[in-house]
Coordinates of C-alpha atoms and ligand atoms in Angstrom, one line a residue:
M971 CA 5.3 -62.3 -28.8
R972 CA 3.0 -63.7 -30.6
I973 CA 3.7 -64.1 -34.3
A974 CA 1.6 -65.5 -37.6
M975 CA 3.2 -67.7 -40.2
I976 CA 2.1 -68.1 -43.5
G977 CA 3.4 -71.2 -45.4
G978 CA 4.4 -74.2 -43.5
G979 CA 7.0 -75.1 -46.1
Y980 CA 10.8 -75.1 -45.7
V981 CA 11.5 -72.0 -44.8
G982 CA 8.0 -71.2 -42.4
L983 CA 8.0 -74.4 -41.0
V984 CA 11.4 -74.2 -39.7
S985 CA 11.5 -70.3 -39.3
G986 CA 8.3 -70.9 -36.8
A987 CA 9.4 -73.9 -35.2
C988 CA 12.5 -71.7 -33.9
F989 CA 10.8 -68.4 -33.6
A990 CA 8.2 -70.6 -31.4
E991 CA 12.0 -72.1 -29.7
F992 CA 12.9 -68.4 -28.6
G993 CA 10.1 -68.0 -26.7
N994 CA 7.0 -66.3 -29.1
E995 CA 3.2 -68.0 -29.4
V996 CA 3.8 -69.1 -32.8
A997 CA 0.9 -69.7 -35.1
V998 CA 1.7 -71.5 -39.0
V999 CA -0.9 -71.1 -41.5
E1000 CA 0.2 -73.3 -44.8
A1001 CA -2.9 -73.5 -47.3
D1002 CA -1.8 -77.2 -48.7
P1003 CA -4.1 -79.3 -46.6
G1004 CA -2.3 -82.1 -47.1
R1005 CA 0.7 -80.1 -45.6
L1006 CA -1.3 -78.9 -42.9
A1007 CA -3.0 -82.5 -41.5
L1008 CA 0.2 -84.0 -41.4
L1009 CA 1.5 -81.3 -39.6
Q1010 CA -1.4 -81.6 -37.1
S1011 CA -1.6 -84.9 -36.7
G1012 CA 2.6 -84.3 -35.4
R1013 CA 3.9 -85.9 -38.7
M1014 CA 6.9 -83.5 -41.0
P1015 CA 5.5 -83.0 -44.7
I1016 CA 9.4 -82.2 -45.3
F1017 CA 12.9 -84.1 -44.5
E1018 CA 14.7 -82.0 -42.7
P1019 CA 17.3 -83.3 -39.9
G1020 CA 16.1 -82.5 -36.3
L1021 CA 12.5 -80.6 -37.6
E1022 CA 10.2 -83.2 -36.0
T1023 CA 12.1 -83.1 -32.3
L1024 CA 11.5 -78.9 -32.4
V1025 CA 8.3 -79.2 -33.3
A1026 CA 7.0 -82.1 -31.3
A1027 CA 8.7 -79.4 -28.1
N1028 CA 7.3 -76.5 -29.1
V1029 CA 4.0 -77.8 -30.0
A1030 CA 4.0 -79.7 -26.4
A1031 CA 4.7 -76.3 -24.4
G1032 CA 2.0 -74.8 -26.6
R1033 CA 3.7 -72.3 -28.7
L1034 CA 3.7 -73.2 -32.0
A1035 CA 0.4 -74.6 -33.4
F1036 CA -1.1 -75.2 -37.5
G1037 CA -3.9 -73.7 -38.9
D1038 CA -5.6 -72.4 -42.3
S1039 CA -7.0 -69.7 -41.1
V1040 CA -4.6 -66.6 -41.5
A1041 CA -7.4 -64.5 -39.5
A1042 CA -6.8 -66.6 -36.3
A1043 CA -3.1 -66.3 -36.9
V1044 CA -2.7 -63.2 -37.3
D1045 CA -5.1 -62.3 -33.9
G1046 CA -2.9 -60.4 -31.5
A1047 CA 0.3 -61.1 -33.9
E1048 CA 2.9 -58.1 -33.6
A1049 CA 4.9 -59.6 -36.5
V1050 CA 3.2 -61.7 -39.7
F1051 CA 6.1 -63.0 -41.8
L1052 CA 5.3 -63.8 -45.9
A1053 CA 7.0 -67.4 -46.2
V1054 CA 5.2 -68.6 -49.1
G1055 CA 7.0 -70.2 -52.0
T1056 CA 8.6 -67.8 -54.9
P1057 CA 8.9 -69.9 -57.6
S1058 CA 10.0 -68.7 -61.7
R1059 CA 6.9 -67.4 -64.0
R1060 CA 6.1 -70.1 -66.5
G1061 CA 8.2 -67.9 -69.4
D1062 CA 9.9 -65.7 -68.2
G1063 CA 12.4 -66.4 -65.1
H1064 CA 10.5 -63.7 -63.7
A1065 CA 9.6 -64.7 -59.7
D1066 CA 6.0 -65.6 -59.9
L1067 CA 4.4 -63.2 -56.6
S1068 CA 1.2 -64.5 -56.9
F1069 CA 1.0 -66.8 -53.6
L1070 CA 2.9 -63.3 -52.1
F1071 CA 0.3 -60.8 -53.1
A1072 CA -2.7 -63.0 -52.6
A1073 CA -1.1 -64.0 -49.1
A1074 CA -0.3 -60.1 -48.4
E1075 CA -3.9 -59.8 -49.2
Q1076 CA -5.9 -62.5 -46.7
V1077 CA -3.2 -60.6 -44.1
A1078 CA -4.7 -57.0 -44.8
H1079 CA -8.6 -58.6 -44.3
A1080 CA -7.3 -60.1 -41.4
L1081 CA -5.2 -58.0 -38.9
T1082 CA -6.6 -56.1 -36.3
G1083 CA -4.1 -54.1 -35.0
Y1084 CA -1.1 -52.9 -35.6
A1085 CA 1.5 -55.4 -37.0
V1086 CA 4.7 -55.5 -39.0
V1087 CA 4.2 -57.7 -41.7
V1088 CA 7.2 -59.6 -42.8
T1089 CA 8.6 -61.0 -46.1
K1090 CA 10.7 -64.0 -45.7
S1091 CA 10.0 -65.1 -49.2
T1092 CA 13.3 -64.3 -51.5
V1093 CA 11.7 -61.3 -54.1
P1094 CA 12.7 -58.9 -56.0
V1095 CA 13.4 -55.5 -55.3
G1096 CA 10.7 -53.3 -54.9
T1097 CA 8.1 -56.5 -53.9
G1098 CA 8.4 -54.6 -50.2
R1099 CA 6.8 -51.3 -51.7
Q1100 CA 4.0 -53.6 -53.3
I1101 CA 2.8 -55.9 -50.4
A1102 CA 2.6 -52.0 -48.3
A1103 CA 0.1 -51.0 -51.1
I1104 CA -1.9 -54.0 -51.6
I1105 CA -2.6 -53.5 -47.6
R1106 CA -3.0 -50.1 -47.9
S1107 CA -5.4 -50.6 -50.4
V1108 CA -7.4 -53.4 -49.2
R1109 CA -7.6 -51.3 -45.8
P1110 CA -6.8 -47.6 -45.9
D1111 CA -7.7 -47.5 -42.4
L1112 CA -4.8 -50.2 -40.9
D1113 CA -1.6 -49.5 -39.1
F1114 CA 1.1 -51.4 -40.3
D1115 CA 4.3 -51.8 -41.5
V1116 CA 6.1 -53.3 -44.0
A1117 CA 10.0 -55.0 -43.1
S1118 CA 11.9 -57.5 -45.8
N1119 CA 13.6 -59.9 -43.5
P1120 CA 15.2 -62.6 -46.6
E1121 CA 15.9 -66.2 -44.9
F1122 CA 19.7 -67.8 -45.8
L1123 CA 18.9 -71.2 -44.5
R1124 CA 20.2 -73.9 -45.7
E1125 CA 18.1 -77.5 -46.2
G1126 CA 19.9 -80.2 -44.5
S1127 CA 21.1 -77.5 -41.8
A1128 CA 18.5 -75.5 -41.4
I1129 CA 17.9 -75.4 -37.9
A1130 CA 21.6 -74.8 -36.5
D1131 CA 21.6 -72.2 -39.7
F1132 CA 19.2 -70.6 -37.5
L1133 CA 19.2 -70.6 -34.4
R1134 CA 22.9 -69.6 -34.8
P1135 CA 23.5 -67.6 -38.4
D1136 CA 26.4 -66.2 -40.1
R1137 CA 23.7 -63.3 -40.1
V1138 CA 20.0 -61.8 -40.0
V1139 CA 19.9 -58.6 -42.7
I1140 CA 16.4 -56.5 -41.6
G1141 CA 14.9 -54.3 -44.1
T1142 CA 12.6 -51.9 -43.2
D1143 CA 11.8 -48.1 -42.9
S1144 CA 9.9 -48.0 -40.1
E1145 CA 11.8 -47.3 -36.3
R1146 CA 8.9 -49.7 -35.1
A1147 CA 8.7 -52.5 -36.8
R1148 CA 12.8 -52.6 -36.4
A1149 CA 12.0 -52.4 -33.1
V1150 CA 9.4 -55.5 -33.3
L1151 CA 12.2 -57.0 -35.0
R1152 CA 14.9 -56.6 -32.8
R1153 CA 12.6 -57.9 -29.2
I1154 CA 11.7 -61.0 -32.4
Y1155 CA 16.0 -61.4 -33.0
R1156 CA 17.3 -60.7 -28.9
P1157 CA 18.2 -64.1 -28.3
L1158 CA 20.5 -63.6 -31.1
Y1159 CA 22.3 -60.3 -29.8
L1160 CA 22.9 -62.5 -26.9
I1161 CA 25.3 -65.0 -29.4
E1162 CA 26.4 -62.0 -30.2
A1163 CA 24.8 -62.8 -34.2
P1164 CA 25.1 -59.6 -36.6
I1165 CA 22.2 -57.9 -37.2
L1166 CA 22.3 -55.4 -40.5
F1167 CA 19.6 -53.2 -41.0
S1168 CA 19.0 -51.6 -44.0
S1169 CA 16.2 -50.1 -46.4
L1170 CA 13.7 -52.7 -47.6
E1171 CA 15.3 -52.1 -51.4
T1172 CA 19.0 -53.5 -49.6
A1173 CA 17.6 -56.1 -47.9
E1174 CA 15.6 -57.6 -50.9
L1175 CA 19.0 -57.3 -52.7
T1176 CA 20.8 -58.5 -50.5
K1177 CA 19.2 -62.1 -51.0
Y1178 CA 19.3 -62.6 -54.1
A1179 CA 23.0 -61.0 -54.8
G1180 CA 24.4 -63.5 -51.8
N1181 CA 22.9 -66.4 -53.7
A1182 CA 23.8 -65.8 -57.1
F1183 CA 27.4 -65.1 -55.6
L1184 CA 27.0 -67.9 -54.8
A1185 CA 26.0 -69.9 -57.6
M1186 CA 28.1 -68.1 -59.8
K1187 CA 31.3 -69.3 -57.4
I1188 CA 29.8 -73.3 -57.9
T1189 CA 29.9 -72.6 -61.6
F1190 CA 33.6 -71.5 -61.9
I1191 CA 35.0 -74.5 -60.3
N1192 CA 32.8 -76.3 -62.4
E1193 CA 34.7 -74.7 -65.5
I1194 CA 37.9 -74.6 -63.6
A1195 CA 37.7 -79.1 -62.7
D1196 CA 36.6 -78.6 -66.9
L1197 CA 39.8 -77.4 -67.9
C1198 CA 41.4 -79.5 -65.2
E1199 CA 40.6 -82.6 -67.6
K1200 CA 41.6 -81.2 -70.2
V1201 CA 45.1 -80.3 -68.7
G1202 CA 45.6 -82.8 -66.4
A1203 CA 45.7 -80.9 -63.2
D1204 CA 43.4 -82.1 -59.8
V1205 CA 40.7 -79.8 -59.5
H1206 CA 40.3 -80.0 -56.0
D1207 CA 44.0 -79.3 -55.7
V1208 CA 43.0 -76.2 -57.4
A1209 CA 39.7 -75.6 -54.7
R1210 CA 42.5 -76.0 -51.9
G1211 CA 45.0 -74.1 -53.2
I1212 CA 43.1 -71.2 -53.7
G1213 CA 40.4 -71.6 -51.2
L1214 CA 42.9 -71.2 -48.3
D1215 CA 43.5 -67.5 -49.9
G1216 CA 41.7 -66.4 -47.3
R1217 CA 39.5 -63.4 -49.8
I1218 CA 38.5 -66.3 -51.6
G1219 CA 37.4 -69.1 -49.4
R1220 CA 37.1 -72.8 -49.1
K1221 CA 33.9 -73.0 -49.3
F1222 CA 31.4 -73.2 -52.4
L1223 CA 34.3 -74.5 -54.5
H1224 CA 33.4 -78.4 -54.8
P1225 CA 32.8 -79.7 -58.7
G1226 CA 29.5 -81.1 -59.7
P1227 CA 27.2 -81.6 -62.3
G1228 CA 25.9 -78.2 -61.8
F1229 CA 24.0 -76.5 -59.4
G1230 CA 20.1 -77.3 -58.9
G1231 CA 18.0 -76.6 -55.7
S1232 CA 14.6 -75.0 -54.7
C1233 CA 16.6 -71.5 -54.5
F1234 CA 19.8 -71.3 -57.0
P1235 CA 18.6 -72.2 -60.3
K1236 CA 15.4 -69.4 -59.9
D1237 CA 17.0 -67.0 -57.7
T1238 CA 20.0 -66.5 -60.7
L1239 CA 17.1 -65.9 -63.5
A1240 CA 15.2 -63.8 -61.5
L1241 CA 17.9 -61.7 -60.2
M1242 CA 18.9 -61.7 -64.2
R1243 CA 15.8 -60.1 -65.3
I1244 CA 15.9 -57.4 -62.2
G1245 CA 18.7 -56.8 -63.4
Q1246 CA 18.0 -56.2 -67.3
D1247 CA 14.5 -54.0 -66.3
A1248 CA 16.3 -51.9 -64.3
G1249 CA 19.2 -50.9 -67.8
A1250 CA 22.0 -52.4 -65.5
P1251 CA 22.4 -56.0 -66.5
Q1252 CA 23.9 -58.7 -64.6
R1253 CA 26.1 -60.4 -67.2
L1254 CA 28.2 -62.6 -64.6
V1255 CA 24.5 -63.8 -63.3
E1256 CA 23.9 -64.2 -66.8
T1257 CA 26.8 -65.9 -67.7
V1258 CA 26.4 -68.2 -64.9
V1259 CA 22.5 -69.5 -65.8
A1260 CA 23.1 -70.2 -69.4
V1261 CA 26.3 -72.6 -67.7
N1262 CA 25.1 -74.1 -65.6
E1263 CA 21.6 -75.4 -67.8
A1264 CA 24.1 -76.4 -70.2
R1265 CA 26.4 -78.9 -68.0
K1266 CA 22.9 -79.9 -66.9
A1267 CA 22.2 -80.7 -70.0
G1268 CA 26.0 -81.8 -71.0
M1269 CA 25.7 -84.6 -67.9
A1270 CA 24.4 -87.7 -69.6
Q1271 CA 26.4 -87.7 -72.2
R1272 CA 29.3 -87.9 -69.8
V1273 CA 28.2 -90.9 -68.7
V1274 CA 27.6 -92.3 -72.3
T1275 CA 30.7 -91.8 -73.0
A1276 CA 31.8 -93.5 -70.0
C1277 CA 29.7 -96.4 -70.9
G1278 CA 31.7 -96.3 -74.6
G1279 CA 29.9 -94.0 -76.5
S1280 CA 26.4 -96.1 -75.8
V1281 CA 23.8 -96.8 -73.0
R1282 CA 21.6 -98.4 -74.7
G1283 CA 20.5 -101.9 -73.0
K1284 CA 23.2 -101.2 -70.5
R1285 CA 21.6 -100.9 -67.1
I1286 CA 22.5 -97.9 -64.8
G1287 CA 21.9 -97.9 -61.5
V1288 CA 21.6 -94.4 -59.5
L1289 CA 23.1 -93.6 -56.5
G1290 CA 20.8 -90.1 -55.2
L1291 CA 18.2 -87.8 -56.6
T1292 CA 18.1 -85.1 -54.5
F1293 CA 19.6 -81.4 -55.5
K1294 CA 21.7 -82.5 -51.9
P1295 CA 22.6 -84.9 -49.2
G1296 CA 20.4 -83.6 -45.8
T1297 CA 17.0 -82.9 -48.0
D1298 CA 14.3 -84.7 -49.7
D1299 CA 14.3 -81.7 -52.0
M1300 CA 13.9 -82.4 -55.8
R1301 CA 13.5 -78.8 -57.0
D1302 CA 15.8 -78.3 -59.9
A1303 CA 17.9 -81.5 -59.2
P1304 CA 20.2 -81.9 -61.7
A1305 CA 19.0 -85.8 -61.6
L1306 CA 15.7 -84.8 -63.3
S1307 CA 17.9 -83.6 -66.5
I1308 CA 20.3 -86.5 -65.9
L1309 CA 17.9 -89.5 -65.6
P1310 CA 15.1 -88.7 -68.3
R1311 CA 17.9 -87.9 -71.1
L1312 CA 19.7 -91.5 -70.6
L1313 CA 16.4 -93.3 -70.6
E1314 CA 16.1 -91.7 -74.3
A1315 CA 19.6 -92.9 -74.6
G1316 CA 18.1 -96.4 -74.1
A1317 CA 19.7 -97.3 -70.9
A1318 CA 17.7 -99.0 -68.2
I1319 CA 18.0 -97.0 -64.7
V1320 CA 16.9 -98.6 -61.2
A1321 CA 17.6 -95.9 -58.6
F1322 CA 17.5 -95.1 -54.7
D1323 CA 18.1 -92.3 -53.0
P1324 CA 17.8 -92.1 -48.8
Q1325 CA 15.1 -89.5 -48.6
G1326 CA 13.9 -88.4 -51.8
M1327 CA 12.3 -90.9 -54.0
E1328 CA 8.7 -90.2 -52.7
Q1329 CA 9.3 -86.7 -54.1
A1330 CA 11.5 -88.4 -57.4
R1331 CA 9.1 -90.5 -58.8
P1332 CA 5.9 -88.0 -59.9
L1333 CA 9.2 -85.8 -61.1
L1334 CA 11.3 -88.1 -63.4
P1335 CA 10.2 -90.8 -66.1
A1336 CA 8.1 -93.9 -65.1
A1337 CA 10.4 -96.4 -66.3
I1338 CA 12.6 -95.5 -64.1
A1339 CA 12.8 -98.1 -61.3
Y1340 CA 13.4 -97.6 -58.0
A1341 CA 15.7 -100.0 -55.3
P1342 CA 15.5 -100.2 -51.4
D1343 CA 19.2 -99.2 -51.2
A1344 CA 22.5 -98.7 -52.0
L1345 CA 23.8 -101.9 -53.2
A1346 CA 20.5 -103.3 -54.7
A1347 CA 20.5 -100.4 -56.9
A1348 CA 23.8 -101.5 -58.1
E1349 CA 23.0 -104.9 -58.0
G1350 CA 23.4 -106.2 -61.9
A1351 CA 24.5 -103.1 -62.9
D1352 CA 26.8 -102.2 -65.8
A1353 CA 27.5 -98.4 -64.8
L1354 CA 27.1 -96.3 -61.8
L1355 CA 26.1 -93.4 -61.5
L1356 CA 26.4 -91.4 -58.4
L1357 CA 24.4 -88.1 -58.4
T1358 CA 23.6 -87.0 -54.8
E1359 CA 27.0 -87.3 -51.8
W1360 CA 24.6 -89.0 -48.8
N1361 CA 27.3 -90.0 -46.6
E1362 CA 26.0 -93.6 -46.9
F1363 CA 26.8 -93.9 -50.3
R1364 CA 31.0 -92.4 -49.9
A1365 CA 30.6 -95.8 -47.4
L1366 CA 29.8 -98.2 -50.1
P1367 CA 33.0 -100.3 -50.0
P1368 CA 34.7 -100.4 -53.6
E1369 CA 34.2 -104.5 -53.5
R1370 CA 31.0 -104.4 -52.3
L1371 CA 30.0 -102.6 -55.1
A1372 CA 32.2 -104.7 -57.9
A1373 CA 30.4 -108.4 -56.4
A1374 CA 27.7 -106.5 -56.9
M1375 CA 27.3 -105.0 -60.1
R1376 CA 28.0 -106.7 -63.6
G1377 CA 30.0 -104.2 -65.3
R1378 CA 32.9 -101.9 -64.3
V1379 CA 31.9 -98.2 -64.9
V1380 CA 31.4 -95.8 -62.3
V1381 CA 30.7 -92.3 -63.0
D1382 CA 31.0 -90.1 -60.1
L1383 CA 29.1 -86.4 -60.1
R1384 CA 30.6 -85.5 -56.9
N1385 CA 33.6 -87.2 -56.3
V1386 CA 33.0 -88.8 -53.4
Y1387 CA 35.4 -92.1 -54.5
D1388 CA 38.7 -92.2 -53.9
P1389 CA 39.8 -93.2 -58.1
A1390 CA 43.0 -94.7 -56.6
A1391 CA 40.8 -97.2 -54.2
M1392 CA 37.8 -97.5 -57.5
R1393 CA 40.9 -97.8 -59.9
A1394 CA 42.2 -101.0 -57.6
A1395 CA 38.9 -102.4 -57.4
G1396 CA 38.6 -103.0 -61.0
F1397 CA 36.8 -100.0 -61.8
A1398 CA 36.8 -97.4 -64.9
Y1399 CA 35.7 -94.4 -62.4
F1400 CA 34.9 -91.0 -63.8
G1401 CA 34.7 -88.3 -61.5
I1402 CA 34.5 -84.5 -62.1
G1403 CA 37.7 -82.1 -63.2
R1404 CA 40.3 -85.1 -61.6
G1405 CA 42.9 -85.4 -64.9
G1406 CA 45.7 -85.8 -62.9
Ligands
NAD2860 N1 13.8 -74.0 -49.3 C1 15.3 -73.1 -49.0 O1 16.3 -73.5 -48.4 C2 15.0 -71.7 -48.9 C3 16.1 -71.1 -48.0 C4 16.1 -69.8 -48.5 C5 15.0 -68.4 -49.0 N2 13.6 -69.5 -49.6 C6 12.6 -68.9 -49.9 O2 11.4 -69.1 -48.8 C7 10.6 -69.0 -49.9 C8 9.4 -70.5 -49.4 O3 10.1 -71.4 -49.8 P1 10.3 -72.8 -49.5 O4 11.0 -73.9 -49.9 O5 9.5 -72.9 -47.4 O6 8.8 -72.9 -50.2 P2 7.4 -74.3 -50.5 O7 6.8 -74.6 -51.5 O8 8.1 -75.5 -49.5 O9 6.9 -73.6 -49.2 C9 5.4 -72.8 -48.7 C10 4.0 -72.8 -48.8 O10 3.1 -72.0 -48.4 C11 2.1 -72.1 -48.7 N3 1.5 -71.1 -49.1 C12 1.5 -70.9 -50.6 N4 0.2 -69.9 -50.1 C13 -0.6 -69.8 -48.8 C14 -1.1 -69.2 -48.1 N5 -2.1 -68.0 -48.4 N6 -1.8 -69.1 -46.8 C15 -0.8 -70.4 -46.4 N7 -0.2 -70.7 -46.8 C16 0.7 -70.9 -48.1 C17 2.6 -73.5 -49.4 O11 1.5 -74.2 -49.5 C18 3.9 -74.8 -49.9 O12 3.4 -75.5 -48.1 C19 10.9 -69.2 -51.4 O13 10.9 -67.3 -51.7 C20 12.1 -69.4 -51.1 O14 13.1 -68.2 -52.5 C21 14.1 -70.6 -49.3

């Protein structure tokens, strides 16, 4: 089957490459000339493990191509996926649908025969019907259907998530569209991945509900971690104690500096607005948004306190900048709210991240220096601040850190280090929720 993918970012590129891997002929349209030039020369504009190899194999097999022409991509395509960004709209937190509606209009002008226009981007309830209305207004003659197929992949394990998903959600009113999507996802039927068919609205809401629930789980354990610190309990033991209950589950019970990333912050905010507009306020989600914002803002103070009440004139080595390991994505990373505050408080910052420094540089104040590796970031530092749990940071021996650093303070906002080992190496160690 011929498939067009509009948008070659984290979702469009991975989805396009995986659909090609299923045996389809996929044309990815990318509007950003810089990203497109990289893709056309065989280089990846984003870091995602395994992606370069998967893309190269499918390009070589003639199943995957990149271009900037929507018309060329949709020619003969039975399905056109929209995978463009839906960031928070400046000022009010609603999802900004301008990229999506512009893409839908381009597709409407370009289609030559029947196709299903499938929204992969995360969009508010009602967007699928708005897309149908846009296409109908541009091309009243056109035979088409719309569907919602939200994407659940995680950056860092995106390919495995796409090829072996927990479930696939497909929302559409049209039996013909269902048949096209069933054919596309046939390889997943063979591995018995659950494929859930629903209405457009249900599929659209399922994505937001899923992300909001996960964000709520993280926020819950973060608040329990704060309580652990006050009462002398250990949050990891609490998390294990509750997580082994099958009704709760063990995942997403890891405390940290507050969730960030390209999805949870904007999607919780958007769901909050959707609920308010629909007259069904999502009060838990509203609280999650507020608690998480306050948490990220409060993290710098934690570092100041760990440094004895002031960081003025102190050098802080920072390990990790991205919102999680396995990606170069800096969108809404906690580093973006913590590090500027530390600079304002008078600290000098030397940071290292294995993949994120290029993306981080334009988003962070120019006064931040970057080190070529983790030990170089720790060199001469009064305090070490771990922000992202990359594996290579876990493996750093405490004695090596102690030898490199001037001071003896470690603030570990992901709890990757063993407090006893850190203390044995002479560090004042500050984790999260490890009150015991
Ligand atoms: N990143 C994730 O982990 C993830 C996971 C699930 C769902 N999502 C959702 O998927 C959507 C895309 O997210 P992303 O992270 O891939 O965003 P992204 O910003 O990395 O990619 C979007 C791409 O679309 C391109 N684009 C915009 N308009 C275009 C047009 N008219 N024609 C061609 N290309 C166009 C942009 O240049 C950009 O490269 C969002 O709605 C997001 O919420 C993201």
